Coordinates of C-alpha atoms in Angstrom, one line a residue:
M97 CA 0.2 -0.1 0.0
L98 CA 1.2 3.6 -1.1
I99 CA 1.8 5.8 1.5
I100 CA 0.3 8.8 1.5
P101 CA 1.4 12.1 3.2
I102 CA -1.6 13.6 5.5
I103 CA -1.0 16.8 3.7
G104 CA -3.0 15.3 0.6
L105 CA -5.9 14.5 2.8
I106 CA -6.2 17.7 4.2
S107 CA -8.8 19.5 2.0
S108 CA -7.4 22.4 -0.1
G109 CA -9.3 25.0 1.5
Y110 CA -7.8 24.9 5.0
A111 CA -4.3 26.4 4.2
E112 CA -5.5 30.2 4.2
N113 CA -2.8 31.4 1.9
I114 CA 1.0 30.2 0.6
Q115 CA 2.7 30.5 4.1
A116 CA 1.0 27.6 5.4
S117 CA 3.3 25.5 3.3
S118 CA 6.1 26.7 5.2
Y119 CA 7.8 26.0 8.3
A120 CA 7.8 29.3 9.7
P121 CA 4.2 30.2 11.7
Y122 CA 2.1 32.8 9.7
H123 CA -0.5 35.7 10.7
V124 CA -4.2 34.8 10.2
P125 CA -7.3 37.0 11.8
C126 CA -7.8 35.9 15.5
P127 CA -11.1 34.0 16.3
E128 CA -13.4 36.0 18.4
S129 CA -13.6 33.0 21.0
N130 CA -11.5 32.6 23.8
L131 CA -8.5 30.5 23.1
V132 CA -7.5 29.5 26.4
R133 CA -10.1 27.6 28.9
E134 CA -9.9 26.2 32.4
A135 CA -9.5 22.3 32.8
T136 CA -12.9 21.7 34.4
R137 CA -13.7 19.1 31.8
L138 CA -12.8 17.6 28.4
S139 CA -12.9 20.0 25.6
H140 CA -16.2 20.2 23.6
A141 CA -14.2 19.0 20.6
E142 CA -12.9 16.1 22.3
Q143 CA -16.3 15.1 23.9
D144 CA -17.9 15.3 20.3
W145 CA -15.2 13.1 18.9
L146 CA -15.6 11.0 21.8
S147 CA -19.2 10.0 21.5
I148 CA -18.5 9.0 18.0
R149 CA -15.4 6.7 19.0
D150 CA -17.3 4.8 21.5
K151 CA -19.9 4.2 19.0
V152 CA -16.7 2.7 16.7
T153 CA -14.9 0.8 19.5
G154 CA -17.8 -0.9 20.6
P155 CA -18.4 -3.1 17.7
Q156 CA -14.7 -3.8 17.4
L157 CA -14.3 -4.4 21.3
D158 CA -17.2 -6.9 20.9
A159 CA -15.6 -8.7 17.7
W160 CA -12.3 -8.9 19.6
L161 CA -13.5 -10.6 22.8
E162 CA -15.5 -12.8 20.8
Y163 CA -12.3 -14.5 19.8
S164 CA -10.7 -14.3 22.5
G165 CA -11.3 -17.7 23.9
L166 CA -13.3 -16.6 26.6
Q167 CA -15.2 -18.8 28.5
G168 CA -18.5 -18.7 30.3
M169 CA -18.9 -15.1 29.6
D170 CA -21.4 -13.6 27.0
T171 CA -19.0 -10.8 25.5
H172 CA -21.6 -9.5 23.7
T173 CA -23.2 -8.0 26.8
F174 CA -20.2 -5.9 26.6
S175 CA -20.5 -4.2 23.4
N176 CA -22.9 -1.3 24.6
S177 CA -20.8 -0.7 27.5
S178 CA -18.1 2.3 26.3
I179 CA -15.0 0.3 27.6
R180 CA -12.2 2.4 27.2
I181 CA -8.8 1.5 26.4
G182 CA -5.7 3.4 26.5
L183 CA -2.1 2.7 25.1
A184 CA 0.6 4.2 26.4
F185 CA 4.2 3.8 25.0
S186 CA 7.3 4.8 26.9
G187 CA 10.4 6.9 26.0
G188 CA 13.6 5.3 25.3
G189 CA 14.9 6.9 22.2
Y190 CA 14.9 4.7 19.2
R191 CA 15.0 1.6 21.3
A192 CA 11.5 2.4 22.6
M193 CA 10.3 3.5 19.0
L194 CA 11.4 0.5 17.3
S195 CA 9.9 -2.1 20.7
G196 CA 6.9 -0.1 20.6
A197 CA 6.3 -0.1 17.1
G198 CA 6.5 -3.9 17.4
Q199 CA 4.1 -3.6 20.2
L200 CA 1.7 -1.8 18.6
A201 CA 1.8 -4.0 15.4
A202 CA 0.9 -6.8 17.7
L203 CA -2.4 -5.2 18.7
D204 CA -3.2 -3.4 15.1
S205 CA -5.7 -6.1 12.6
R206 CA -3.9 -4.6 9.5
T207 CA -0.7 -7.0 10.4
Q208 CA 0.1 -10.0 8.8
N209 CA -0.9 -12.8 10.8
A210 CA -2.4 -10.3 13.7
L211 CA -5.5 -12.0 13.8
E212 CA -5.0 -15.4 14.0
S213 CA -5.8 -17.4 16.9
K214 CA -3.4 -16.3 20.5
H215 CA -2.4 -13.1 18.6
M216 CA -3.5 -9.6 19.9
G217 CA -4.8 -8.1 16.5
G218 CA -8.0 -5.7 16.6
L219 CA -7.2 -4.5 20.4
L220 CA -5.6 -1.1 18.6
Q221 CA -8.9 -0.9 16.4
A222 CA -11.1 -1.1 20.1
S223 CA -9.1 1.6 22.0
S224 CA -10.0 5.2 22.4
Y225 CA -6.3 7.0 23.0
I226 CA -2.8 6.4 22.0
A227 CA -0.3 8.0 24.2
G228 CA 3.7 8.6 23.5
L229 CA 6.5 10.5 25.1
S230 CA 10.0 10.7 23.7
G231 CA 10.8 7.6 21.5
G232 CA 7.0 6.8 22.3
G233 CA 6.4 10.2 21.1
W234 CA 7.9 9.3 17.7
L235 CA 6.1 6.3 17.1
V236 CA 2.5 7.8 17.4
S237 CA 3.5 10.9 15.8
S238 CA 4.9 8.9 12.4
I239 CA 2.0 6.6 12.5
V240 CA -0.6 9.5 13.3
A241 CA 1.2 11.8 10.5
N242 CA 1.5 9.2 7.7
N243 CA -2.2 8.7 7.5
W244 CA -2.6 6.0 10.3
T245 CA -0.4 3.9 8.3
S246 CA 0.6 0.3 10.0
V247 CA 3.9 -0.4 10.9
E248 CA 4.5 -3.1 8.2
E249 CA 3.9 0.0 5.5
L250 CA 6.6 2.3 7.2
Q251 CA 8.8 -0.7 7.6
A252 CA 8.5 -1.2 3.8
S253 CA 8.9 2.4 2.8
P254 CA 11.9 2.7 1.2
A255 CA 11.8 6.8 2.2
L256 CA 10.7 6.4 6.3
W257 CA 12.5 4.8 9.4
Q258 CA 15.6 4.9 7.6
F259 CA 18.1 4.6 10.9
S260 CA 21.3 3.6 9.5
E261 CA 23.2 7.0 8.7
P262 CA 22.4 9.5 12.2
F263 CA 22.5 12.7 11.1
E264 CA 22.7 12.3 7.7
P265 CA 19.0 12.1 6.3
S266 CA 19.9 11.2 2.9
G267 CA 21.9 8.6 4.3
L268 CA 25.4 8.2 2.6
N269 CA 24.3 10.8 -0.3
L270 CA 26.3 13.8 1.0
Q271 CA 25.0 16.4 -1.5
Q272 CA 21.2 15.7 -0.5
S273 CA 21.7 15.6 3.1
I274 CA 23.5 19.4 2.6
S275 CA 20.9 20.4 1.1
W276 CA 18.4 19.0 3.6
F277 CA 20.3 20.9 6.1
N278 CA 20.3 23.6 4.2
S279 CA 16.5 23.7 3.7
V280 CA 16.6 23.3 7.3
R281 CA 18.4 26.7 7.4
E282 CA 16.0 28.3 5.5
D283 CA 13.2 26.9 8.2
I284 CA 15.1 28.4 10.8
L285 CA 15.7 31.7 9.3
G286 CA 11.8 32.0 8.5
K287 CA 10.5 31.2 11.8
Q288 CA 12.9 33.9 13.3
N289 CA 11.9 36.4 11.0
A290 CA 8.5 35.6 11.5
G291 CA 9.4 37.1 15.0
F292 CA 9.9 34.0 17.2
N293 CA 13.0 32.9 18.7
T294 CA 14.1 29.1 17.8
T295 CA 15.7 26.9 20.0
I296 CA 17.9 23.7 19.1
T297 CA 14.6 21.9 19.6
D298 CA 13.6 23.2 16.0
I299 CA 16.9 21.6 14.4
W300 CA 15.9 18.5 16.4
G301 CA 12.5 18.6 15.1
R302 CA 13.0 18.8 11.5
Y303 CA 16.0 16.3 11.8
L304 CA 13.1 13.8 13.2
S305 CA 10.6 14.7 10.1
A306 CA 13.5 13.8 7.8
Q307 CA 13.2 10.2 9.2
L308 CA 9.5 10.0 10.5
F309 CA 7.5 12.1 8.2
S310 CA 6.7 12.7 4.2
V311 CA 9.8 12.6 2.1
N312 CA 8.5 15.1 -0.1
D313 CA 8.4 17.9 2.5
H314 CA 10.3 16.4 5.4
G315 CA 7.0 17.4 7.5
R316 CA 8.0 20.8 6.9
Y317 CA 4.3 22.4 6.8
L318 CA 2.9 19.0 9.1
R319 CA 0.5 20.7 12.0
W320 CA -0.6 19.0 15.1
S321 CA -3.5 20.5 14.5
Q322 CA -4.2 19.4 11.2
F323 CA -4.8 15.9 12.0
R324 CA -8.2 17.0 13.1
N325 CA -8.9 17.9 9.8
A326 CA -7.9 14.5 8.4
D327 CA -9.8 11.3 7.2
Q328 CA -8.9 9.2 10.3
L329 CA -10.0 11.4 13.2
P330 CA -13.0 12.7 12.0
N331 CA -14.0 9.1 11.0
T332 CA -12.7 8.2 14.3
S333 CA -10.9 5.3 12.8
M334 CA -8.1 5.8 15.1
P335 CA -7.3 6.4 18.9
L336 CA -7.0 10.3 19.7
P337 CA -3.2 10.7 19.6
I338 CA -1.5 12.4 22.8
L339 CA 2.1 14.0 23.5
V340 CA 3.5 14.2 26.9
T341 CA 6.2 16.9 27.9
D342 CA 7.4 18.0 31.3
G343 CA 7.3 21.5 32.2
R344 CA 10.6 23.1 33.8
S345 CA 12.7 26.3 33.7
P346 CA 16.0 26.5 33.0
E347 CA 19.1 25.3 35.8
T348 CA 16.1 23.5 37.4
D349 CA 15.7 19.7 38.4
I350 CA 12.1 17.9 38.5
I351 CA 10.7 14.9 39.7
S352 CA 7.5 13.4 39.5
L353 CA 6.3 15.1 42.8
N354 CA 7.2 18.8 41.5
S355 CA 6.8 18.5 37.8
T356 CA 3.9 20.0 35.6
V357 CA 2.8 17.4 33.1
Y358 CA 1.9 18.8 29.7
E359 CA 0.0 17.2 27.1
I360 CA -1.2 17.9 23.1
T361 CA -3.9 16.7 20.8
P362 CA -4.8 17.5 17.5
F363 CA -7.6 19.9 19.6
E364 CA -5.4 21.3 22.8
M365 CA -2.3 21.9 24.5
G366 CA -2.3 22.3 28.1
S367 CA -2.0 20.6 31.8
W368 CA -4.3 19.3 34.2
D369 CA -2.1 20.0 36.8
P370 CA -3.3 22.2 39.3
K371 CA -0.3 24.8 39.3
I372 CA -1.6 25.5 35.3
R373 CA -5.2 23.6 34.8
R374 CA -5.7 25.2 31.5
F375 CA -6.0 24.3 27.6
T376 CA -5.5 26.1 24.7
D377 CA -6.3 25.6 21.0
V378 CA -3.3 23.9 19.6
E379 CA -4.0 25.5 16.3
Y380 CA -3.0 29.0 17.6
L381 CA 0.2 28.6 19.3
G382 CA 2.2 31.4 18.8
S383 CA -0.5 33.6 19.5
T384 CA 0.6 36.7 22.0
L385 CA -2.3 35.8 24.4
L386 CA -3.3 37.3 27.8
D387 CA -5.5 35.6 30.2
G388 CA -6.6 33.5 27.3
R389 CA -7.6 36.8 24.9
P390 CA -5.1 37.8 22.0
T391 CA -3.3 41.4 22.8
K392 CA -3.4 42.2 19.5
N393 CA -5.3 42.1 16.1
K394 CA -3.4 38.9 14.6
C395 CA -2.6 35.9 15.4
F396 CA -0.5 32.8 14.4
K397 CA -1.1 29.3 12.8
G398 CA 1.6 27.1 12.0
Y399 CA 3.8 27.1 14.9
D400 CA 2.1 23.7 16.2
N401 CA 4.7 21.9 13.3
V402 CA 4.6 18.1 14.5
G403 CA 8.3 17.5 14.3
F404 CA 8.6 20.4 16.3
L405 CA 6.4 19.1 19.1
A406 CA 7.7 15.5 18.6
G407 CA 11.0 17.3 19.2
V408 CA 9.9 19.4 22.3
S409 CA 8.6 16.0 23.9
S410 CA 11.7 14.4 23.1
S411 CA 14.5 17.2 23.9
L412 CA 16.7 15.0 25.8
F413 CA 18.3 14.5 22.6
N414 CA 19.0 18.2 21.7
S415 CA 22.4 18.1 23.2
L416 CA 23.2 14.8 20.8
L417 CA 23.3 17.5 17.8
S418 CA 26.4 19.1 19.6
S419 CA 28.1 15.6 18.9
V420 CA 27.6 16.0 15.4
E421 CA 30.6 19.0 15.7
Q422 CA 33.0 15.9 16.3
T423 CA 31.6 14.1 13.2
K424 CA 34.2 13.1 10.9
N425 CA 32.4 15.0 7.9
R426 CA 33.5 18.5 8.3
F427 CA 30.9 20.1 6.0
L428 CA 28.1 18.7 7.8
S429 CA 29.6 19.9 10.9
E430 CA 30.2 23.8 9.8
I431 CA 26.4 23.4 8.8
I432 CA 25.6 22.2 12.5
R433 CA 27.6 24.8 14.0
S434 CA 26.2 27.4 12.0
L435 CA 22.5 26.4 12.6
T436 CA 23.3 26.4 16.7
H437 CA 25.1 29.5 16.5
G438 CA 23.6 31.9 19.3
M439 CA 20.8 29.4 20.4
S440 CA 20.4 28.7 24.0
S441 CA 22.7 26.8 26.0
N442 CA 20.0 24.9 28.3
L443 CA 19.9 22.2 25.3
D444 CA 17.6 20.0 27.4
V445 CA 15.2 22.7 27.3
A446 CA 12.6 23.9 24.6
I447 CA 10.6 27.3 24.4
I448 CA 6.8 28.0 23.3
E449 CA 6.9 31.9 23.0
P450 CA 4.7 33.2 23.5
N451 CA 3.5 31.2 26.8
P452 CA -0.2 30.9 25.6
F453 CA -1.2 31.0 29.6
L454 CA 0.5 34.0 30.7
S455 CA -2.0 35.6 33.0
N456 CA -1.1 39.1 34.9
S457 CA -3.6 37.6 37.7
S458 CA -1.8 34.8 38.5
E459 CA 1.4 34.6 41.2
T460 CA 2.0 30.8 39.9
A461 CA 5.4 31.3 38.0
D462 CA 5.0 29.3 34.8
L463 CA 1.9 31.7 34.6
R464 CA 3.4 35.1 34.6
S465 CA 6.6 33.7 32.3
F466 CA 6.5 35.2 29.2
D467 CA 8.2 31.6 27.7
L468 CA 6.8 28.3 28.4
S469 CA 9.9 26.2 29.0
L470 CA 9.2 22.7 28.5
V471 CA 11.5 19.4 28.6
D472 CA 11.4 15.9 27.7
G473 CA 8.3 14.4 28.7
G474 CA 10.5 11.4 30.7
E475 CA 12.9 14.0 32.7
D476 CA 10.2 13.6 35.8
G477 CA 10.8 10.0 35.5
Q478 CA 7.4 9.5 34.4
N479 CA 8.8 7.9 31.5
I480 CA 5.5 6.4 30.5
P481 CA 2.5 8.6 29.6
F482 CA 0.3 8.0 32.1
Q483 CA -1.3 11.2 33.4
P484 CA -3.3 11.8 30.4
L485 CA -4.6 8.5 30.5
I486 CA -5.5 8.7 34.7
Q487 CA -7.4 11.7 34.1
P488 CA -11.1 10.9 35.3
E489 CA -12.5 13.0 32.6
R490 CA -11.4 10.5 30.1
D491 CA -13.3 7.2 31.8
V492 CA -10.2 4.9 30.8
D493 CA -11.1 1.7 31.8
I494 CA -7.8 -0.3 31.0
I495 CA -4.0 1.0 30.0
F496 CA -1.8 -1.1 28.3
A497 CA 1.7 0.1 29.5
F498 CA 4.7 -0.7 27.4
D499 CA 7.6 -0.1 29.2
N500 CA 10.5 0.2 26.7
S501 CA 12.9 2.2 29.4
A502 CA 16.2 1.9 30.3
D503 CA 16.2 1.7 34.4
T504 CA 19.0 -1.0 34.8
N505 CA 23.0 -0.6 34.6
D506 CA 25.6 -2.6 34.4
S507 CA 25.5 -3.4 38.0
S508 CA 22.2 -4.8 37.8
P509 CA 21.8 -8.7 37.8
I510 CA 19.7 -8.4 34.6
G511 CA 22.4 -6.2 32.6
P512 CA 22.1 -2.7 31.7
N513 CA 19.3 -0.8 29.8
W514 CA 16.3 -3.1 30.8
P515 CA 13.3 -1.7 32.4
A516 CA 12.6 -2.0 36.2
G517 CA 9.6 -0.1 37.2
Y518 CA 11.0 3.2 37.6
A519 CA 8.4 4.8 35.9
M520 CA 5.8 3.0 37.6
A521 CA 6.9 3.9 41.1
A522 CA 7.3 7.6 39.8
S523 CA 3.7 7.8 38.9
Y524 CA 2.2 6.0 41.8
E525 CA 4.3 8.3 44.3
R526 CA 2.9 11.4 42.5
Q527 CA -0.9 11.0 43.2
F528 CA 0.6 12.1 47.2
S529 CA 1.7 15.5 45.9
P530 CA 0.2 18.7 45.3
N531 CA 0.7 18.5 41.3
G532 CA -1.1 14.8 41.5
N533 CA -4.0 16.3 42.3
G534 CA -5.3 13.6 44.2
I535 CA -6.2 11.5 41.3
A536 CA -5.8 7.7 42.3
F537 CA -3.0 5.5 40.6
P538 CA -2.8 1.6 41.7
Y539 CA -0.8 0.0 43.9
V540 CA 2.7 -0.8 42.9
P541 CA 6.2 -2.1 44.3
D542 CA 9.5 -0.6 44.3
P543 CA 11.7 -1.1 41.2
E544 CA 13.9 -3.7 43.4
T545 CA 10.5 -5.8 43.7
F546 CA 9.9 -5.5 40.0
V547 CA 13.4 -7.2 39.3
A548 CA 13.6 -9.8 41.9
L549 CA 9.8 -10.9 41.7
G550 CA 10.4 -11.1 37.2
L551 CA 7.6 -8.5 37.0
N552 CA 9.4 -7.0 34.3
Q553 CA 10.0 -10.2 32.1
Q554 CA 6.5 -11.3 32.4
P555 CA 3.1 -9.5 32.0
T556 CA 1.8 -7.9 35.3
F557 CA -1.4 -6.5 36.0
F558 CA -2.1 -3.8 38.9
G559 CA -5.2 -2.4 40.5
C560 CA -7.0 -5.6 40.0
N561 CA -8.9 -5.5 43.3
M562 CA -10.7 -2.4 43.7
T563 CA -11.7 -3.1 47.4
N564 CA -8.0 -2.9 48.4
M565 CA -7.7 0.7 46.4
T566 CA -10.1 2.6 48.6
S567 CA -7.3 3.0 51.2
L568 CA -5.6 5.4 48.3
F569 CA -8.3 7.8 48.7
E570 CA -7.6 7.8 52.8
Q571 CA -4.0 8.1 52.8
N572 CA -4.2 10.8 49.9
P573 CA -4.6 14.2 52.0
Y574 CA -5.1 15.8 48.3
G575 CA -7.7 13.8 47.0
N576 CA -10.3 15.4 45.1
T577 CA -11.9 12.7 43.6
T578 CA -13.1 8.6 44.5
K579 CA -13.1 7.5 41.1
Y580 CA -11.0 4.3 41.0
P581 CA -8.0 4.5 38.6
P582 CA -7.8 2.4 35.5
L583 CA -6.3 -1.3 35.5
I584 CA -2.7 -1.1 34.2
V585 CA -1.7 -4.1 32.1
Y586 CA 2.7 -3.8 32.6
L587 CA 4.3 -5.0 29.4
A588 CA 7.8 -4.5 29.4
N589 CA 10.7 -4.7 27.0
S590 CA 12.5 -8.3 27.7
P591 CA 14.4 -10.5 25.0
H592 CA 11.7 -13.1 23.4
S593 CA 13.9 -13.2 20.4
V594 CA 16.2 -10.8 20.4
Y595 CA 18.5 -9.0 23.0
S596 CA 16.7 -5.7 22.7
N597 CA 18.5 -4.0 25.5
T598 CA 20.7 -1.1 23.3
S599 CA 21.5 2.1 25.0
T600 CA 19.0 5.0 24.7
F601 CA 21.3 7.3 22.9
T602 CA 22.0 4.5 19.8
L603 CA 21.0 6.5 16.7
S604 CA 22.2 4.3 13.8
Y605 CA 20.0 1.0 13.5
G606 CA 20.4 -0.9 9.8
N607 CA 17.2 -2.4 8.8
D608 CA 17.7 -5.9 9.9
Q609 CA 18.5 -4.4 13.4
S610 CA 15.2 -2.2 12.9
A611 CA 13.3 -5.5 11.8
S612 CA 14.5 -7.9 14.6
M613 CA 13.8 -4.7 17.6
I614 CA 10.1 -4.9 16.0
K615 CA 9.5 -8.1 15.9
N616 CA 10.9 -8.4 19.4
G617 CA 8.2 -6.0 20.4
Y618 CA 5.5 -7.9 18.7
N619 CA 6.4 -11.1 20.4
T620 CA 6.7 -9.2 24.0
A621 CA 3.1 -8.1 23.3
T622 CA 1.8 -11.5 22.1
Q623 CA 3.8 -13.6 24.7
N624 CA 5.8 -15.6 21.7
N625 CA 2.1 -15.8 19.8
G626 CA 1.1 -17.4 22.9
T627 CA 3.4 -20.4 23.2
I628 CA 4.5 -18.9 26.6
D629 CA 0.9 -19.2 28.0
S630 CA -1.9 -20.1 25.5
D631 CA -4.3 -18.4 28.0
W632 CA -2.4 -15.2 27.4
R633 CA -5.0 -13.9 24.9
A634 CA -8.3 -14.6 27.1
C635 CA -6.3 -13.1 30.5
T636 CA -5.8 -9.9 28.4
A637 CA -9.9 -10.0 27.4
C638 CA -10.3 -10.8 31.2
A639 CA -8.4 -7.3 32.0
V640 CA -10.2 -5.4 29.0
V641 CA -13.6 -6.2 31.0
L642 CA -12.9 -6.2 34.4
R643 CA -13.2 -2.5 35.6
E644 CA -16.6 -3.1 33.8
Q645 CA -17.8 -6.3 35.5
Q646 CA -16.8 -4.6 38.8
R647 CA -19.4 -1.7 37.9
R648 CA -21.9 -4.2 37.9
G649 CA -21.1 -5.9 40.5
Q650 CA -20.0 -9.1 39.0
E651 CA -17.5 -11.7 39.8
P652 CA -14.8 -13.0 37.5
T653 CA -15.4 -16.2 35.7
E654 CA -13.3 -19.2 36.9
Q655 CA -11.3 -19.0 34.1
C656 CA -10.8 -15.1 34.1
A657 CA -10.1 -15.6 38.1
N658 CA -7.3 -18.1 37.4
C659 CA -5.6 -15.3 35.3
F660 CA -5.9 -12.9 38.1
S661 CA -4.2 -15.1 40.1
R662 CA -1.0 -15.3 37.8
Y663 CA -0.9 -12.0 36.5
C664 CA -2.0 -9.5 39.2
W665 CA 0.7 -8.3 41.4
T666 CA -0.2 -9.3 45.0
G667 CA 1.6 -6.7 47.0
E668 CA 4.5 -9.0 47.6
T669 CA 7.7 -7.3 47.6
K670 CA 11.1 -8.7 47.6
S671 CA 14.8 -7.5 48.0
I672 CA 17.4 -8.4 45.3
S673 CA 19.4 -9.9 47.5
D674 CA 16.5 -12.4 48.1
L675 CA 17.7 -14.2 44.7
K676 CA 20.7 -15.8 46.1
G677 CA 22.1 -16.1 42.4
A678 CA 19.0 -17.7 40.7
P679 CA 17.7 -15.3 38.5
P680 CA 14.0 -15.3 38.1
R681 CA 12.8 -16.7 34.8
R682 CA 9.9 -16.2 32.3
P683 CA 7.4 -19.1 32.2
D684 CA 8.7 -20.7 29.1
G685 CA 11.9 -21.0 31.0
Q686 CA 14.6 -18.7 29.6
S687 CA 16.8 -16.3 31.7
N688 CA 16.2 -13.1 30.9
F689 CA 19.4 -11.8 32.6
V690 CA 22.1 -10.2 30.6
H691 CA 25.7 -9.4 31.4

């Protein structure tokens, strides 16, 4: 199937003028409505979209459940229940993107063989939300921007997902690479001439675009807000995509307890966190606003470039551009040096200017600053994008959390660059801070227990027992809701068919290595196509319907009860020292330890 750039799907009347075909933001008349709202509910646009999406996911989930091998349960009773599924893809550079691609492909009914028995195909079509940050955000952005195409189609494309030559977008063709960098120079100057400061994130975003988006324009005029006008989102044939980034002032540190988490959808950008608790129309980013109202007669569009926002979510990688100055290719070194000349030395900070949430009536520093400083979405330790999906307003019942983080180092008994549940612990701890806003997150163990019990080597369910979670509300001094959190199905990167623990900063992947990483991700999600556990598909289906059964007061079937006894975390903790040299093993008996 030919990959059609999403620009070809945008109606011809969308672009107000020729400026819409450039990287630089461009002037447009301001709308009469306020461009900022308080985060007391979902936007009207998302509510309208979700009401239609629920009607699509219901039949899709009904079909998926029917072929999941559930026993003693009439799955058709759930077809009108509006069970909402969220997919969360962690950060972790190209390791996270490629592993996540395989995990996503496993859930996609369009993937070859994904609809066979014991496979997982169709769950993607039944999902309501798909969130990513950093490397996971690259995956989400690339799939969405290329006409909601499949992973297999992107793999087959000769123009996209080519990662063998880092920082040379045209591979070994030096002349084409230099030509591309010169076009980036024009883009940067164009944005500056439009009155905007630029940062290294602009360059990083343009580099990502060359690998992830349409080859014809390298994503030059791909806008995040354009997805609301493309075929797939209005027709609700795909989940709502969400990018996650963190707020952080230069020269400061953040952790999950004090960070401000921002989300970006095709409709809005903003934060549910109490310090901000505002959203703005993402289409008008770049406009000068005060208390949500334009201060000038003209507004801007085009600031929401897809590559730029993907770069914002992964700004940790900005510093890698400086390494190009040491490359053996002096031509590219000079180009990068000239592009970055005069830019901020705070390499990991991206700037949204002007700050759309600027307010003279607020004492909050982030609301009084003319610039909005953002960093990599995993910099606060929450390397899995849970926050958008646990908001009570979205009513998500279950989150499939794909953790492709690199939590371990060389001294770990399982070797370096494997997940160890740090992101889970960070999101759990956040609920007990002011920024957590009292929104519940299921009990999870400490990272040492994750490794000692092997919870990072086999699927684990968190939040199975709702009765046990009532204490979360009692313990939380900031609690303002008694809504139970979604069930979390945790799937960590582990070596099923290849050792996939590459470094986060590995930038070069040949086609064969990329394919093997994607295949390993597929095997992670399917548990080796059900060969590790022949009931894995059925157990996943039990997890999907659990919250709805609990709302109805129904007990799990015997089959589901057996699944929960195997996959639900019981609250047990364990020290690595208790291993006594005997590493935990997957159900198939294969050790996952890598030295």
